CSV table of N, CA and C in Angstrom, one decimal:
chain,number,residue,atom,x,y,z
A,1266,MET,N,0.8,-1.2,0.0
A,1266,MET,CA,0.0,0.0,0.0
A,1266,MET,C,0.9,1.3,0.0
A,1267,TYR,N,2.0,1.2,0.7
A,1267,TYR,CA,2.9,2.3,0.8
A,1267,TYR,C,3.5,2.6,-0.5
A,1268,ASP,N,3.8,1.6,-1.3
A,1268,ASP,CA,4.4,1.8,-2.6
A,1268,ASP,C,3.4,2.5,-3.6
A,1269,LEU,N,2.2,2.1,-3.5
A,1269,LEU,CA,1.1,2.7,-4.3
A,1269,LEU,C,1.0,4.2,-4.0
A,1270,GLU,N,1.0,4.5,-2.8
A,1270,GLU,CA,0.9,5.9,-2.4
A,1270,GLU,C,2.1,6.7,-2.9
A,1271,LEU,N,3.3,6.2,-2.8
A,1271,LEU,CA,4.4,6.9,-3.3
A,1271,LEU,C,4.4,7.1,-4.8
A,1272,HIS,N,3.9,6.0,-5.5
A,1272,HIS,CA,3.7,6.1,-6.9
A,1272,HIS,C,2.7,7.2,-7.3
A,1273,ARG,N,1.6,7.3,-6.6
A,1273,ARG,CA,0.6,8.4,-6.9
A,1273,ARG,C,1.2,9.8,-6.6
A,1274,LEU,N,1.9,9.9,-5.5
A,1274,LEU,CA,2.5,11.2,-5.2
A,1274,LEU,C,3.5,11.6,-6.3
A,1275,ARG,N,4.4,10.7,-6.7
A,1275,ARG,CA,5.4,11.0,-7.7
A,1275,ARG,C,4.7,11.3,-9.0
A,1276,SER,N,3.7,10.6,-9.4
A,1276,SER,CA,2.9,10.8,-10.6
A,1276,SER,C,2.3,12.2,-10.6
A,1277,ALA,N,1.7,12.6,-9.5
A,1277,ALA,CA,1.1,13.9,-9.4
A,1277,ALA,C,2.2,15.0,-9.5
A,1278,GLU,N,3.3,14.8,-8.9
A,1278,GLU,CA,4.4,15.7,-9.0
A,1278,GLU,C,4.9,15.9,-10.4
A,1279,LEU,N,5.1,14.8,-11.1
A,1279,LEU,CA,5.5,14.8,-12.5
A,1279,LEU,C,4.5,15.6,-13.4
A,1280,ARG,N,3.3,15.4,-13.1
A,1280,ARG,CA,2.2,16.1,-13.9
A,1280,ARG,C,2.3,17.6,-13.7
A,1281,ARG,N,2.5,18.0,-12.4
A,1281,ARG,CA,2.6,19.4,-12.1
A,1281,ARG,C,3.9,20.0,-12.8
A,1282,THR,N,5.0,19.3,-12.7
A,1282,THR,CA,6.2,19.8,-13.3
A,1282,THR,C,6.0,19.9,-14.8
A,1283,ALA,N,5.4,18.9,-15.4
A,1283,ALA,CA,5.2,18.9,-16.9
A,1283,ALA,C,4.3,20.1,-17.3
A,1284,GLU,N,3.3,20.4,-16.5
A,1284,GLU,CA,2.4,21.5,-16.8
A,1284,GLU,C,3.1,22.9,-16.6
A,1285,GLU,N,4.0,23.0,-15.6
A,1285,GLU,CA,4.8,24.2,-15.5
A,1285,GLU,C,5.7,24.4,-16.6
A,1286,ASP,N,6.3,23.3,-17.1
A,1286,ASP,CA,7.2,23.4,-18.2
A,1286,ASP,C,6.5,23.8,-19.5
A,1287,ARG,N,5.3,23.3,-19.7
A,1287,ARG,CA,4.5,23.6,-20.9
A,1287,ARG,C,4.1,25.1,-20.8
A,1288,LEU,N,3.7,25.6,-19.7
A,1288,LEU,CA,3.4,27.0,-19.5
A,1288,LEU,C,4.6,27.9,-19.8
A,1289,ALA,N,5.8,27.5,-19.3
A,1289,ALA,CA,7.0,28.3,-19.5
A,1289,ALA,C,7.3,28.3,-21.0
A,1290,ARG,N,7.2,27.2,-21.7
A,1290,ARG,CA,7.5,27.2,-23.1
A,1290,ARG,C,6.5,28.0,-23.9
A,1291,GLU,N,5.3,28.0,-23.5
A,1291,GLU,CA,4.2,28.8,-24.2
A,1291,GLU,C,4.5,30.2,-24.0
A,1292,ALA,N,4.9,30.6,-22.8
A,1292,ALA,CA,5.2,32.1,-22.5
A,1292,ALA,C,6.4,32.5,-23.4
A,1293,VAL,N,7.4,31.7,-23.5
A,1293,VAL,CA,8.6,32.0,-24.3
A,1293,VAL,C,8.2,32.2,-25.8
A,1294,ARG,N,7.4,31.2,-26.3
A,1294,ARG,CA,6.9,31.3,-27.7
A,1294,ARG,C,6.1,32.6,-27.9
A,1295,SER,N,5.2,32.9,-27.0
A,1295,SER,CA,4.4,34.1,-27.2
A,1295,SER,C,5.2,35.4,-27.2
A,1296,ARG,N,6.2,35.5,-26.3
A,1296,ARG,CA,7.1,36.6,-26.2
A,1296,ARG,C,7.9,36.7,-27.5
A,1297,ARG,N,8.4,35.6,-28.0
A,1297,ARG,CA,9.2,35.6,-29.2
A,1297,ARG,C,8.3,36.0,-30.4
A,1298,ALA,N,7.1,35.6,-30.5
A,1298,ALA,CA,6.2,35.9,-31.5
A,1298,ALA,C,5.9,37.4,-31.5
A,1299,ALA,N,5.7,38.0,-30.2
A,1299,ALA,CA,5.4,39.4,-30.1
A,1299,ALA,C,6.6,40.2,-30.5
A,1300,ARG,N,7.8,39.8,-30.2
A,1300,ARG,CA,9.0,40.5,-30.7
A,1300,ARG,C,9.1,40.5,-32.2
A,1301,ARG,N,8.8,39.4,-32.8
A,1301,ARG,CA,8.9,39.3,-34.3
A,1301,ARG,C,7.8,40.2,-34.9
A,1302,ALA,N,6.6,40.3,-34.3
A,1302,ALA,CA,5.5,41.1,-34.9
A,1302,ALA,C,5.7,42.6,-34.8
A,1303,GLU,N,6.4,43.0,-33.7
A,1303,GLU,CA,6.6,44.5,-33.6
A,1303,GLU,C,7.7,45.0,-34.5
A,1304,PRO,N,7.5,46.2,-35.0
A,1304,PRO,CA,8.6,46.7,-35.9
A,1304,PRO,C,9.9,47.0,-35.1
A,1305,ALA,N,11.0,47.1,-35.8
A,1305,ALA,CA,12.3,47.4,-35.1
A,1305,ALA,C,12.2,48.8,-34.6
A,1306,GLY,N,12.6,49.0,-33.3
A,1306,GLY,CA,12.5,50.4,-32.7
A,1306,GLY,C,13.7,51.2,-33.1
A,1307,GLY,N,13.5,52.5,-33.3
A,1307,GLY,CA,14.6,53.4,-33.6
A,1307,GLY,C,15.2,53.3,-34.9
A,1308,GLY,N,14.6,52.7,-35.9
A,1308,GLY,CA,15.1,52.5,-37.2
A,1308,GLY,C,16.3,51.5,-37.3
A,1309,ALA,N,16.5,50.8,-36.2
A,1309,ALA,CA,17.6,49.8,-36.2
A,1309,ALA,C,17.1,48.5,-36.8
A,1310,PRO,N,17.9,47.8,-37.6
A,1310,PRO,CA,17.4,46.5,-38.2
A,1310,PRO,C,17.1,45.5,-37.1
A,1311,ALA,N,16.2,44.7,-37.4
A,1311,ALA,CA,15.7,43.7,-36.4
A,1311,ALA,C,16.7,42.6,-36.1
A,1312,ALA,N,17.6,42.4,-37.0
A,1312,ALA,CA,18.6,41.3,-36.9
A,1312,ALA,C,19.8,41.7,-36.0
A,1313,GLU,N,19.9,42.9,-35.5
A,1313,GLU,CA,21.0,43.3,-34.6
A,1313,GLU,C,20.8,42.7,-33.3
A,1314,SER,N,22.0,42.6,-32.6
A,1314,SER,CA,22.0,42.1,-31.3
A,1314,SER,C,21.2,42.9,-30.3
A,1315,HIS,N,20.7,42.3,-29.3
A,1315,HIS,CA,19.9,43.0,-28.3
A,1315,HIS,C,20.7,43.9,-27.3
A,1316,THR,N,22.0,43.8,-27.4
A,1316,THR,CA,22.8,44.5,-26.5
A,1316,THR,C,23.4,45.8,-27.2
A,1317,ASP,N,23.8,46.8,-26.4
A,1317,ASP,CA,24.3,48.0,-27.0
A,1317,ASP,C,25.8,47.9,-27.1
A,1318,ARG,N,26.4,46.9,-26.6
A,1318,ARG,CA,27.8,46.7,-26.6
A,1318,ARG,C,28.4,46.4,-28.0
A,1319,PRO,N,29.4,47.1,-28.4
A,1319,PRO,CA,29.9,46.8,-29.8
A,1319,PRO,C,30.6,45.4,-29.8
A,1320,ARG,N,30.6,44.9,-31.0
A,1320,ARG,CA,31.2,43.5,-31.1
A,1320,ARG,C,32.7,43.6,-30.9
A,1321,ARG,N,33.2,42.6,-30.2
A,1321,ARG,CA,34.7,42.6,-29.9
A,1321,ARG,C,35.4,41.9,-31.0
A,1322,HIS,N,36.3,42.5,-31.7
A,1322,HIS,CA,37.1,41.9,-32.7
A,1322,HIS,C,38.3,41.2,-32.0
A,1323,ARG,N,38.4,39.9,-32.3
A,1323,ARG,CA,39.5,39.2,-31.7
A,1323,ARG,C,40.7,39.1,-32.6
A,1324,LEU,N,41.9,39.0,-32.0
A,1324,LEU,CA,43.1,38.9,-32.7
A,1324,LEU,C,43.2,37.5,-33.4
A,1325,PRO,N,43.9,37.4,-34.5
A,1325,PRO,CA,44.0,36.1,-35.2
A,1325,PRO,C,44.9,35.2,-34.4
A,1326,ARG,N,44.6,33.9,-34.5
A,1326,ARG,CA,45.4,32.9,-33.7
A,1326,ARG,C,46.8,32.9,-34.3
A,1327,THR,N,47.7,32.7,-33.3
A,1327,THR,CA,49.1,32.6,-33.7
A,1327,THR,C,49.5,31.1,-34.1
A,1328,ALA,N,50.5,30.9,-34.8
A,1328,ALA,CA,50.9,29.6,-35.3
A,1328,ALA,C,51.5,28.8,-34.2
């Protein structure tokens, strides 16, 4: 009987975790879709990085 109760508790916990994960993925998808739908702000191209930091140019590798 104890094993059955543990199984039920674990099953319920897994269901809750799966539902939370589904909701998180759905939120990410909706935010991503909203970003794609809105026009690029300030006349900047949409493909630019989201940071204001300039890209760091690295030195070539030495032999």
